[in-house]
Amino acid sequence: MASTTIPISCIITTANLSSSPHPFPRKHPKISSLNTNAPKRHNTIISCAASSTSNEDGHKNTVPSSSDNISERKLDRRNVLLGLGGLYGAYTVDPFALAAPVPAPDISKCGPATISFSEEKVPYSCCPPFYGPISDYTVPSFTKPNVRPAAHAVSESLSYIKKYKTAIKKMKELPCDDPRNFYQQANVHCAYCNGAYQLAGQAYDIHPSWLFFPFHRWYLYFYERILQSLINDPTFALPYWNWDNPPGMYFPAIFDDDESSPLYDEVRNQEHRGSFTMDLAYTTQDLAAKESQIIKNNLAIMYRQMVTNSPCPSLFFGAALRADGYGPGGSANGTVVNVPHNSVHRWVGDPRTKHNEDMGNFYSAAKDPVFYCHHSNVDRMWTIWKTLGGKRMDITDQDYLNSEFLFYDENKNLVKVKVRDSLDNEKLGYIFQDMPTPWKRFKLTRKRTKPPRSPKSIPAAADVLPATLNKILTFSVARPTTSRTKADKEEMEELLNLGLEYDDTKYIRFDVFLNDDEEVNELELDRAEYASSFANLAHVHERAGDHTPTKTTWSLPITELLEDLGIEGDDKVVVTLVPKCGGRSMNITKAVIKLVACY
Ligand code: C2O
């Protein structure tokens, strides 16, 4: 017989909402149809400070605290290859690297988990109930793939919604110690993300690494199969939150329109329900821009993150993680993991709670059924990214391909899977409903109307930095070379590397513009000058009481921007940083432009 202890996680299903920092309307906003022409509620500004001390999650690019001989040797070699500070997380073919994939976690050593961005322990165990032997998983062969629908497109499909609700209801009703139980499934995420397991002597978290995409793909795969088996319908497929397409840039109605539904979760930001337009780079503050502008900004953000800022696997997937931990550059989020993945988590999380539960903190995120809908679209981004050309291909490093995870399948068997079997979603039996991807054609070529101040009248980075980002900062950065040839550009990426030092206990967002100045129109991101948004968030503290600032280098590819701005011949580039939230906690230490081989 299985253990009779009831995991507390099965009882605590909602966070304590009593510590509301400010009153929230309890009435449900009227749900208009998800039609972009419908009138929308006005997006209002919420003070950044209102909740800025309470919740943080997500990830930073950390500098490793220990350096053994091997990582020092790797450091030397990578400095030569990449230039110090640039693309540290890159996974080169490194003769010094220990060739060892990340093994499946040892469940017998599973311990307490830590709430993301805090020193508090999760008040229940996130460890899986252990039911016996582990077998290697064989992916069944599928004759016809299931089609995961866009969530906004099924809001009228009563039979689909009924199936989905029934399946989740049954999942919630399973005994608490059944690994297929809804809360046990949520705990799978908590265990892999909040340090319940150890890897190379550190709290294990799959997020700021190349394991992000394959882990979540496998996780959804088994979750979906459990749902299928509970309703005896092998054709059931999870919906995806189509936030990259204007009709999907709202909270999906099927999770929101019925408070008694198993798909509903009370622990969400009540302001963002109904027809409130999403800001895909949100941290804590809704922008005072018109809905039409926010939608254009979102398309610009999608284009930048999927195309401009992820020209090669190391930038798209994030830092290499092996059995001996991270390389010398430490952890690093993939481009899309930072924005919009983390920011959408934050946008859904409830500011009335201490840690932005449920969606805004990794330990609790999967207690909200919308988690799986969000991740279904994140998964879709992986599939789409590989069709965008250039070097956008899967990682071929054997340590990556042979890394392993453990999951429970739909029959409660504990199975071991490998990254290599997750690369093709169709082989896992599903594809995505076709939806427009307007961001692909959303080329940011519109330039500011008034020319910015000339680089000559703007101080050099060295004269301005280091500086706190408590106001807009503008400085010029010298380029190593000008007017590069096409072949040259294909071989080397021109990267703007920003040295950041910040308090990771604070929400921080800032936006980067090139060839612009203090008069930048900061609410318009749909312009050639816009490079990217930093909405990077903290992760589990390795050591209690450690409040030393996080130091990292943030690398932005700028080749395409220079072309679009017509300034490829300039020997200096003007960089403008616009703080949107928490800038006082961000120190910009340096800015350099480097040519780096990107792979
Ligand atoms: Cu594993 Cu979106 O988080």
Coordinates of C-alpha atoms and ligand atoms in Angstrom, one line a residue:
M1 CA 0.0 0.0 0.0
A2 CA 1.1 3.5 -0.7
S3 CA 1.9 5.8 2.1
T4 CA -1.2 7.1 3.9
T5 CA 0.3 10.5 4.7
I6 CA -1.6 13.1 2.9
P7 CA 0.7 15.6 1.2
I8 CA -0.1 19.1 2.5
S9 CA 0.1 20.4 -1.0
C10 CA -3.2 18.6 -1.6
I11 CA -4.8 20.7 1.1
I12 CA -3.2 24.1 0.6
T13 CA -4.6 24.9 -2.8
T14 CA -4.6 28.6 -2.6
A15 CA -2.2 31.1 -1.2
N16 CA -3.3 33.3 1.6
L17 CA -4.9 36.3 0.1
S18 CA -5.3 38.3 3.2
S19 CA -2.2 40.4 2.9
S20 CA -3.6 42.5 0.0
P21 CA -1.3 45.5 -0.5
H22 CA -4.2 47.4 -2.0
P23 CA -7.9 46.6 -2.4
F24 CA -8.9 44.8 -5.5
P25 CA -12.3 44.9 -7.1
R26 CA -14.0 41.5 -6.4
K27 CA -16.5 41.9 -9.1
H28 CA -15.8 40.1 -12.3
P29 CA -15.1 42.5 -15.2
K30 CA -17.3 42.0 -18.1
I31 CA -15.9 39.5 -20.6
S32 CA -16.2 40.9 -24.0
S33 CA -15.6 38.5 -26.9
L34 CA -11.9 38.2 -27.6
N35 CA -12.2 40.3 -30.7
T36 CA -9.7 43.1 -31.0
N37 CA -12.3 45.5 -32.1
A38 CA -14.2 45.2 -28.9
P39 CA -13.9 48.0 -26.4
K40 CA -11.2 47.2 -23.9
R41 CA -10.7 48.2 -20.3
H42 CA -8.3 50.9 -19.9
N43 CA -4.8 49.7 -18.8
T44 CA -3.9 51.8 -15.8
I45 CA -0.6 52.4 -14.0
I46 CA 0.0 50.5 -10.8
S47 CA 2.8 51.8 -8.7
C48 CA 5.9 49.7 -9.0
A49 CA 6.6 50.3 -5.4
A50 CA 3.3 48.9 -4.2
S51 CA 4.5 45.3 -4.4
S52 CA 8.1 45.6 -5.2
T53 CA 9.4 44.2 -2.0
S54 CA 7.3 41.1 -1.9
N55 CA 7.7 38.9 -4.9
E56 CA 10.3 37.9 -7.4
D57 CA 11.0 34.8 -9.4
G58 CA 12.5 33.9 -12.6
H59 CA 16.1 34.0 -13.3
K60 CA 19.3 35.9 -13.5
N61 CA 22.5 35.2 -15.3
T62 CA 24.7 34.4 -12.4
V63 CA 28.4 34.3 -12.1
P64 CA 29.4 31.0 -10.5
S65 CA 30.7 31.2 -7.0
S66 CA 33.2 28.5 -7.2
S67 CA 35.8 27.8 -9.8
D68 CA 37.6 24.5 -9.8
N69 CA 40.5 23.8 -12.1
I70 CA 38.3 22.5 -14.9
S71 CA 36.1 25.6 -15.0
E72 CA 39.2 27.8 -14.9
R73 CA 40.6 26.0 -17.9
K74 CA 37.2 26.4 -19.6
L75 CA 37.2 30.0 -18.8
D76 CA 40.6 30.5 -20.4
R77 CA 39.6 28.9 -23.6
R78 CA 36.2 30.6 -23.8
N79 CA 37.8 34.0 -23.2
V80 CA 39.8 33.4 -26.3
L81 CA 36.9 32.1 -28.3
L82 CA 34.2 34.6 -27.2
G83 CA 35.8 37.6 -25.6
L84 CA 35.5 38.1 -21.9
G85 CA 32.0 38.9 -20.9
G86 CA 30.3 37.9 -24.2
L87 CA 28.1 34.9 -24.6
Y88 CA 29.4 33.2 -21.6
G89 CA 26.6 30.7 -21.6
A90 CA 27.5 29.6 -25.1
Y91 CA 28.2 25.9 -25.6
T92 CA 31.1 25.5 -27.9
V93 CA 32.8 22.3 -28.7
D94 CA 35.0 22.5 -25.8
P95 CA 37.9 20.0 -25.5
F96 CA 38.1 20.7 -21.8
A97 CA 34.5 20.2 -20.9
L98 CA 33.5 17.2 -18.9
A99 CA 31.3 15.3 -21.2
A100 CA 28.5 14.3 -18.9
P101 CA 24.8 14.9 -19.4
V102 CA 22.6 15.9 -16.5
P103 CA 21.3 12.7 -15.0
A104 CA 17.7 12.1 -13.9
P105 CA 17.3 13.3 -10.3
D106 CA 17.7 10.9 -7.4
I107 CA 14.2 10.9 -5.8
S108 CA 15.6 9.4 -2.7
K109 CA 17.6 12.6 -2.1
C110 CA 14.7 14.9 -2.8
G111 CA 14.6 17.6 0.0
P112 CA 12.7 20.8 0.9
A113 CA 12.1 23.3 -1.9
T114 CA 12.7 27.0 -1.5
I115 CA 10.2 29.6 -2.7
S116 CA 11.7 31.4 -5.7
F117 CA 13.3 34.6 -4.6
S118 CA 13.1 34.3 -0.9
E119 CA 14.8 32.3 1.8
E120 CA 11.5 30.8 2.8
K121 CA 10.9 27.1 2.4
V122 CA 7.9 25.8 0.5
P123 CA 5.5 24.9 3.4
Y124 CA 4.9 21.4 2.0
S125 CA 6.9 18.7 0.3
C126 CA 7.3 19.0 -3.5
C127 CA 8.9 15.6 -3.7
P128 CA 7.2 12.9 -5.7
P129 CA 5.5 10.0 -4.0
F130 CA 7.8 7.1 -5.0
Y131 CA 6.0 4.1 -6.4
G132 CA 8.7 1.7 -7.4
P133 CA 11.0 0.9 -10.2
I134 CA 12.1 3.3 -12.9
S135 CA 11.9 2.2 -16.5
D136 CA 13.2 3.8 -19.7
Y137 CA 10.3 5.4 -21.6
T138 CA 9.6 4.4 -25.1
V139 CA 7.6 6.9 -27.1
P140 CA 4.7 5.2 -28.8
S141 CA 4.2 5.6 -32.5
F142 CA 1.4 7.9 -33.4
T143 CA -0.5 7.5 -36.6
K144 CA -2.1 10.9 -36.6
P145 CA -0.9 13.8 -34.4
N146 CA -3.4 15.5 -32.1
V147 CA -3.9 19.2 -32.8
R148 CA -3.4 21.5 -29.8
P149 CA -5.9 24.4 -30.3
A150 CA -5.4 28.1 -29.6
A151 CA -7.2 28.8 -26.4
H152 CA -9.1 31.8 -27.7
A153 CA -10.3 29.7 -30.7
V154 CA -12.0 27.1 -28.5
S155 CA -13.8 29.6 -26.3
E156 CA -17.0 28.7 -28.1
S157 CA -16.4 25.0 -28.4
L158 CA -18.6 23.6 -25.7
S159 CA -17.7 20.0 -26.2
Y160 CA -14.0 20.7 -26.0
I161 CA -14.4 22.9 -22.9
K162 CA -16.5 20.2 -21.3
K163 CA -13.9 17.5 -21.9
Y164 CA -11.2 19.7 -20.6
K165 CA -13.1 20.6 -17.4
T166 CA -14.0 17.0 -16.8
A167 CA -10.4 15.9 -17.2
I168 CA -9.0 18.5 -14.8
K169 CA -11.8 17.9 -12.3
K170 CA -11.0 14.2 -12.3
M171 CA -7.3 15.0 -11.9
K172 CA -8.1 17.2 -8.9
E173 CA -10.2 14.4 -7.4
L174 CA -7.5 11.7 -7.6
P175 CA -6.1 10.7 -4.1
C176 CA -3.5 13.1 -2.9
D177 CA -0.7 10.6 -3.1
D178 CA -1.5 9.6 -6.6
P179 CA 1.3 11.0 -8.7
R180 CA -1.3 12.0 -11.4
N181 CA -3.2 14.1 -8.9
F182 CA -3.4 17.8 -10.0
Y183 CA -1.3 19.1 -7.1
Q184 CA 1.2 16.3 -7.4
Q185 CA 1.6 17.4 -11.0
A186 CA 2.2 21.0 -9.9
N187 CA 4.8 19.7 -7.5
V188 CA 6.7 18.1 -10.3
H189 CA 7.4 21.7 -11.4
C190 CA 8.3 22.8 -7.9
A191 CA 10.7 20.0 -7.4
Y192 CA 12.6 20.6 -10.7
C193 CA 12.7 24.4 -10.3
N194 CA 13.0 25.2 -6.6
G195 CA 16.0 23.3 -5.4
A196 CA 14.4 20.2 -4.1
Y197 CA 17.0 18.3 -6.0
Q198 CA 20.7 19.1 -6.1
L199 CA 23.0 19.2 -9.2
A200 CA 26.7 19.5 -8.8
G201 CA 26.2 20.6 -5.2
Q202 CA 23.8 23.4 -6.1
A203 CA 20.1 23.8 -5.9
Y204 CA 18.8 22.3 -9.2
D205 CA 16.6 24.5 -11.4
I206 CA 16.1 23.7 -15.0
H207 CA 15.0 27.2 -16.0
P208 CA 18.1 29.3 -16.6
S209 CA 19.6 26.6 -18.8
W210 CA 19.3 24.8 -22.1
L211 CA 17.1 22.2 -20.3
F212 CA 14.2 24.7 -20.2
F213 CA 12.5 23.8 -23.5
P214 CA 12.9 20.0 -23.3
F215 CA 11.9 19.7 -19.7
H216 CA 8.7 21.6 -20.2
R217 CA 7.9 19.7 -23.4
W218 CA 8.1 16.4 -21.6
Y219 CA 6.2 17.7 -18.6
L220 CA 3.2 18.8 -20.7
Y221 CA 3.4 15.6 -22.7
F222 CA 2.8 13.4 -19.6
Y223 CA 0.3 15.9 -18.2
E224 CA -1.7 15.7 -21.4
R225 CA -1.6 11.9 -21.5
I226 CA -2.9 11.8 -18.0
L227 CA -5.8 14.0 -19.0
Q228 CA -6.5 11.9 -22.0
S229 CA -6.5 8.7 -19.9
L230 CA -8.8 10.2 -17.3
I231 CA -11.5 10.9 -19.9
N232 CA -10.7 8.0 -22.1
D233 CA -10.0 10.2 -25.1
P234 CA -6.6 9.8 -26.7
T235 CA -7.4 12.7 -29.0
F236 CA -7.6 15.3 -26.3
A237 CA -5.0 18.0 -26.7
L238 CA -4.0 20.9 -24.4
P239 CA -4.9 24.4 -25.7
Y240 CA -2.1 27.0 -26.2
W241 CA -2.3 30.6 -25.1
N242 CA -1.7 32.4 -28.4
W243 CA -0.1 35.5 -26.8
D244 CA 2.0 36.2 -29.8
N245 CA -1.1 37.0 -31.9
P246 CA -3.4 40.0 -31.2
P247 CA -6.6 38.0 -30.6
G248 CA -4.8 36.0 -28.0
M249 CA -3.2 38.9 -26.1
Y250 CA -5.8 38.6 -23.2
F251 CA -6.4 36.2 -20.4
P252 CA -7.9 33.2 -22.2
A253 CA -11.6 33.2 -21.4
I254 CA -11.9 29.4 -20.9
F255 CA -9.8 29.7 -17.7
D256 CA -11.5 32.9 -16.5
D257 CA -15.2 33.1 -17.3
D258 CA -16.6 30.7 -14.7
E259 CA -15.3 31.0 -11.1
S260 CA -16.7 27.6 -10.2
S261 CA -14.8 25.9 -13.1
P262 CA -11.9 23.5 -12.4
L263 CA -10.0 25.7 -14.9
Y264 CA -10.3 28.7 -12.7
D265 CA -7.8 29.8 -10.1
E266 CA -8.6 32.6 -7.7
V267 CA -4.9 33.4 -7.0
R268 CA -4.4 35.6 -10.1
N269 CA -4.0 39.3 -10.7
Q270 CA -7.7 40.3 -10.7
E271 CA -6.9 43.5 -12.7
H272 CA -5.7 41.4 -15.7
R273 CA -8.9 39.4 -16.2
G274 CA -11.4 39.8 -19.0
S275 CA -10.3 42.1 -21.7
F276 CA -7.3 43.7 -20.2
T277 CA -4.5 43.8 -22.8
M278 CA -1.3 41.9 -22.0
D279 CA 2.1 43.6 -21.9
L280 CA 4.5 40.8 -23.0
A281 CA 7.4 42.4 -21.2
Y282 CA 5.4 43.1 -18.0
T283 CA 7.1 43.0 -14.6
T284 CA 4.9 44.8 -12.1
Q285 CA 3.6 47.8 -13.8
D286 CA 1.0 48.3 -16.5
L287 CA 2.1 50.7 -19.1
A288 CA 0.1 53.9 -19.7
A289 CA -0.1 53.3 -23.4
K290 CA -3.2 52.8 -25.6
E291 CA -4.3 49.3 -26.3
S292 CA -3.3 49.6 -30.0
Q293 CA 0.2 50.7 -29.0
I294 CA 0.6 47.9 -26.5
I295 CA -0.4 45.4 -29.2
K296 CA 2.2 46.9 -31.6
N297 CA 4.8 46.8 -28.8
N298 CA 4.0 43.1 -28.2
L299 CA 4.6 42.3 -31.9
A300 CA 7.8 44.3 -31.8
I301 CA 8.9 42.4 -28.6
M302 CA 8.0 39.0 -30.3
Y303 CA 10.0 39.9 -33.4
R304 CA 13.0 41.0 -31.4
Q305 CA 13.0 38.0 -29.1
M306 CA 12.4 35.3 -31.7
V307 CA 14.3 36.8 -34.6
T308 CA 16.8 39.6 -33.8
N309 CA 17.9 38.5 -30.4
S310 CA 18.0 34.7 -31.0
P311 CA 20.1 34.3 -34.1
C312 CA 21.8 31.1 -32.8
P313 CA 21.0 28.2 -30.3
S314 CA 23.1 29.5 -27.4
L315 CA 21.0 32.7 -27.2
F316 CA 17.7 31.0 -27.8
F317 CA 18.1 28.0 -25.5
G318 CA 20.1 29.5 -22.6
A319 CA 23.3 28.4 -20.8
A320 CA 24.7 24.9 -21.1
L321 CA 24.1 22.8 -18.0
R322 CA 26.0 19.5 -17.5
A323 CA 26.5 17.0 -14.7
D324 CA 29.2 19.3 -13.3
G325 CA 27.0 22.3 -13.4
Y326 CA 27.2 25.5 -15.5
G327 CA 30.2 26.7 -17.4
P328 CA 32.2 29.7 -16.2
G329 CA 29.5 32.2 -17.2
G330 CA 27.0 30.6 -14.9
S331 CA 23.3 30.2 -15.7
A332 CA 21.6 32.2 -18.4
N333 CA 18.0 32.4 -19.6
G334 CA 17.2 31.8 -23.2
T335 CA 15.9 35.0 -24.9
V336 CA 12.2 33.9 -24.9
V337 CA 12.5 32.5 -21.4
N338 CA 13.2 35.9 -20.1
V339 CA 10.6 37.8 -22.1
P340 CA 7.8 36.9 -22.7
H341 CA 7.9 33.6 -20.7
N342 CA 8.8 35.1 -17.3
S343 CA 6.9 38.2 -17.9
V344 CA 3.7 36.4 -18.6
H345 CA 4.1 34.4 -15.4
R346 CA 4.4 37.7 -13.6
W347 CA 1.4 39.2 -15.4
V348 CA -0.8 36.4 -14.2
G349 CA 0.5 36.2 -10.6
D350 CA -1.5 37.7 -7.9
P351 CA 0.0 40.9 -6.3
R352 CA -2.2 40.4 -3.2
T353 CA 0.0 37.4 -2.3
K354 CA 3.4 37.5 -0.7
H355 CA 5.3 35.7 -3.5
N356 CA 3.2 36.5 -6.5
E357 CA 1.4 33.1 -6.3
D358 CA 0.3 31.2 -8.2
M359 CA 1.8 31.8 -11.6
G360 CA 4.3 34.4 -10.5
N361 CA 6.5 32.0 -8.5
F362 CA 7.8 28.8 -9.9
Y363 CA 7.0 26.7 -6.8
S364 CA 3.3 27.5 -7.2
A365 CA 3.0 28.3 -10.9
A366 CA 1.6 24.9 -12.0
K367 CA -1.3 25.1 -9.5
D368 CA -2.9 27.4 -11.9
P369 CA -4.3 25.4 -14.8
V370 CA -3.4 28.3 -17.2
F371 CA 0.2 27.4 -16.6
Y372 CA 0.0 24.5 -19.1
C373 CA -1.8 26.7 -21.6
H374 CA 1.0 29.3 -21.3
H375 CA 3.7 26.6 -21.7
S376 CA 2.0 25.1 -24.6
N377 CA 2.7 28.3 -26.5
V378 CA 6.2 28.5 -25.1
D379 CA 6.6 25.0 -26.6
R380 CA 5.2 26.2 -29.9
M381 CA 7.8 29.0 -29.9
W382 CA 10.5 26.3 -29.9
T383 CA 8.9 24.6 -32.9
I384 CA 8.4 27.9 -34.8
W385 CA 11.9 29.3 -34.0
K386 CA 13.5 26.3 -35.8
T387 CA 11.6 27.3 -39.0
L388 CA 13.0 30.8 -39.0
G389 CA 16.3 30.0 -40.8
G390 CA 19.9 30.9 -40.4
K391 CA 21.6 29.0 -37.5
R392 CA 18.2 28.4 -35.8
M393 CA 18.5 24.7 -35.2
D394 CA 18.4 22.3 -32.3
I395 CA 21.5 21.8 -30.2
T396 CA 23.6 18.8 -31.2
D397 CA 25.8 18.7 -28.0
Q398 CA 25.6 15.1 -26.7
D399 CA 25.5 16.2 -23.1
Y400 CA 22.3 18.1 -23.9
L401 CA 20.8 15.3 -26.0
N402 CA 21.5 12.6 -23.3
S403 CA 20.3 14.6 -20.3
E404 CA 17.4 12.9 -18.5
F405 CA 14.3 13.6 -16.5
L406 CA 11.9 11.5 -14.5
F407 CA 8.1 11.7 -14.9
Y408 CA 5.1 9.6 -14.0
D409 CA 3.2 8.4 -17.0
E410 CA -0.6 8.0 -17.3
N411 CA -0.3 4.6 -15.6
K412 CA 1.6 5.9 -12.6
N413 CA 4.8 4.3 -13.8
L414 CA 7.9 6.2 -13.1
V415 CA 9.7 6.6 -16.4
K416 CA 13.0 8.1 -17.5
V417 CA 13.1 10.2 -20.6
K418 CA 15.9 11.8 -22.6
V419 CA 16.2 15.3 -24.2
R420 CA 17.0 13.7 -27.5
D421 CA 13.5 12.2 -27.8
S422 CA 11.8 15.5 -27.3
L423 CA 13.1 17.5 -30.2
D424 CA 10.2 16.9 -32.6
N425 CA 6.7 17.6 -31.2
E426 CA 5.1 15.6 -34.0
K427 CA 7.0 12.5 -32.9
L428 CA 5.4 13.1 -29.5
G429 CA 2.0 12.9 -31.1
Y430 CA 0.9 16.5 -31.4
I431 CA 1.0 19.6 -33.6
F432 CA -0.4 23.1 -33.1
Q433 CA -3.4 24.6 -34.7
D434 CA -2.3 27.0 -37.4
M435 CA -2.6 30.6 -36.3
P436 CA -1.2 33.8 -37.8
T437 CA 2.2 34.9 -36.6
P438 CA 2.1 38.6 -37.5
W439 CA 5.3 39.3 -35.5
K440 CA 7.3 37.4 -38.2
R441 CA 6.6 40.2 -40.7
F442 CA 6.7 42.9 -38.1
K443 CA 9.9 44.4 -39.2
L444 CA 10.9 47.3 -37.0
T445 CA 12.0 49.8 -39.6
R446 CA 10.1 53.0 -38.6
K447 CA 12.6 55.4 -37.2
R448 CA 12.1 58.4 -34.9
T449 CA 11.2 61.5 -36.8
K450 CA 13.6 63.9 -35.3
P451 CA 17.3 62.8 -35.5
P452 CA 18.8 62.1 -32.2
R453 CA 21.8 64.1 -30.9
S454 CA 24.9 63.2 -32.8
P455 CA 27.2 60.7 -31.1
K456 CA 29.8 63.5 -30.9
S457 CA 27.7 65.5 -28.4
I458 CA 27.0 62.4 -26.3
P459 CA 29.4 61.3 -23.6
A460 CA 31.2 58.0 -24.0
A461 CA 30.2 55.0 -22.0
A462 CA 33.3 55.3 -19.9
D463 CA 32.4 58.8 -18.8
V464 CA 28.9 57.9 -17.8
L465 CA 29.3 54.4 -16.3
P466 CA 29.1 52.9 -13.8
A467 CA 25.8 54.6 -13.1
T468 CA 22.5 53.8 -11.3
L469 CA 19.6 53.5 -13.7
N470 CA 17.3 55.8 -11.7
K471 CA 16.9 58.0 -14.8
I472 CA 17.3 57.6 -18.6
L473 CA 21.0 57.0 -19.4
T474 CA 22.4 57.9 -22.8
F475 CA 26.0 57.2 -23.8
S476 CA 28.0 56.3 -26.9
V477 CA 29.9 53.0 -27.4
A478 CA 32.7 52.5 -29.8
R479 CA 32.4 49.7 -32.4
P480 CA 35.3 47.4 -33.2
T481 CA 34.8 47.8 -36.9
T482 CA 32.3 49.4 -39.3
S483 CA 30.5 48.5 -42.6
R484 CA 30.9 44.8 -42.3
T485 CA 30.4 42.5 -45.3
K486 CA 27.6 40.0 -45.5
A487 CA 30.0 37.1 -45.0
D488 CA 31.5 38.8 -42.0
K489 CA 28.1 39.3 -40.5
E490 CA 27.2 35.6 -41.0
E491 CA 30.3 34.6 -39.2
M492 CA 30.3 37.0 -36.3
E493 CA 27.5 38.6 -34.4
E494 CA 28.0 42.1 -33.3
L495 CA 26.9 42.2 -29.6
L496 CA 26.2 45.0 -27.3
N497 CA 27.3 43.7 -23.9
L498 CA 25.9 45.5 -20.9
G499 CA 27.5 44.9 -17.5
L500 CA 24.7 44.7 -14.9
E501 CA 24.9 44.7 -11.2
Y502 CA 21.5 44.6 -9.4
D503 CA 19.5 43.7 -6.4
D504 CA 17.7 40.6 -7.4
T505 CA 15.1 41.0 -4.7
K506 CA 13.6 43.9 -6.7
Y507 CA 11.4 44.0 -9.7
I508 CA 13.4 45.6 -12.5
R509 CA 12.5 46.4 -16.0
F510 CA 14.3 48.6 -18.5
D511 CA 14.3 49.0 -22.2
V512 CA 17.2 49.5 -24.6
F513 CA 17.2 51.8 -27.6
L514 CA 20.0 52.5 -30.1
N515 CA 20.6 55.7 -32.0
D516 CA 18.1 57.5 -29.7
D517 CA 18.6 60.0 -26.9
E518 CA 16.8 61.3 -23.7
E519 CA 13.9 62.3 -25.9
V520 CA 13.1 58.7 -26.7
N521 CA 9.4 57.9 -27.0
E522 CA 9.6 55.2 -24.4
L523 CA 6.0 53.9 -24.9
E524 CA 6.6 53.1 -28.5
L525 CA 8.6 49.9 -28.9
D526 CA 7.6 49.3 -32.5
R527 CA 10.5 51.2 -33.9
A528 CA 13.9 50.4 -35.4
E529 CA 15.6 51.9 -32.4
Y530 CA 14.1 49.4 -29.9
A531 CA 16.6 46.6 -29.1
S532 CA 15.2 44.7 -26.2
S533 CA 13.6 44.7 -22.7
F534 CA 15.3 43.5 -19.5
A535 CA 12.6 41.9 -17.4
N536 CA 14.8 39.4 -15.8
L537 CA 13.9 38.2 -12.4
A538 CA 15.7 36.5 -9.6
H539 CA 15.9 32.9 -8.6
V540 CA 16.4 30.7 -5.6
H541 CA 19.1 32.1 -3.3
E542 CA 21.9 29.6 -3.0
R543 CA 22.9 30.8 0.4
A544 CA 20.6 32.1 3.1
G545 CA 21.3 35.8 3.9
D546 CA 23.3 36.4 0.7
H547 CA 22.4 39.8 -0.4
T548 CA 25.4 40.6 -2.6
P549 CA 24.3 42.1 -5.8
T550 CA 23.9 39.9 -8.9
K551 CA 26.4 40.6 -11.5
T552 CA 25.9 39.6 -15.1
T553 CA 26.6 40.5 -18.7
W554 CA 23.6 40.9 -20.9
S555 CA 24.3 40.4 -24.6
L556 CA 22.2 42.0 -27.3
P557 CA 22.8 41.2 -31.0
I558 CA 22.7 44.6 -32.9
T559 CA 23.7 43.8 -36.5
E560 CA 20.1 44.0 -37.8
L561 CA 19.4 47.2 -35.9
L562 CA 22.4 49.0 -37.3
E563 CA 21.3 48.0 -40.8
D564 CA 17.7 49.1 -40.3
L565 CA 18.9 52.4 -38.7
G566 CA 21.3 53.0 -41.6
I567 CA 24.2 53.5 -39.3
E568 CA 26.5 50.6 -40.3
G569 CA 29.2 53.1 -41.2
D570 CA 29.3 54.8 -37.8
D571 CA 32.2 54.0 -35.5
K572 CA 30.1 54.8 -32.4
V573 CA 26.6 53.8 -31.5
V574 CA 24.4 55.8 -29.1
V575 CA 22.8 53.6 -26.5
T576 CA 19.8 54.8 -24.4
L577 CA 18.5 52.9 -21.4
V578 CA 15.0 53.6 -20.2
P579 CA 14.1 52.4 -16.7
K580 CA 10.5 51.3 -16.5
C581 CA 10.5 49.8 -13.0
G582 CA 13.0 49.4 -10.2
G583 CA 15.8 51.3 -11.9
R584 CA 17.2 52.4 -8.6
S585 CA 18.2 48.9 -7.9
M586 CA 20.1 48.5 -11.2
N587 CA 23.7 49.6 -11.7
I588 CA 25.0 49.6 -15.2
T589 CA 28.7 48.9 -14.9
K590 CA 29.9 49.0 -18.5
A591 CA 28.9 48.8 -22.1
V592 CA 31.1 47.3 -24.8
I593 CA 30.5 46.2 -28.4
K594 CA 32.2 43.0 -29.5
L595 CA 32.2 40.7 -32.4
V596 CA 31.4 37.2 -31.3
A597 CA 31.0 33.8 -33.0
C598 CA 27.4 32.8 -32.2
Y599 CA 26.4 29.1 -32.2
Ligands
C2O1 CU1 8.9 26.2 -15.5 CU2 7.0 28.8 -17.0 O1 8.0 27.8 -15.8

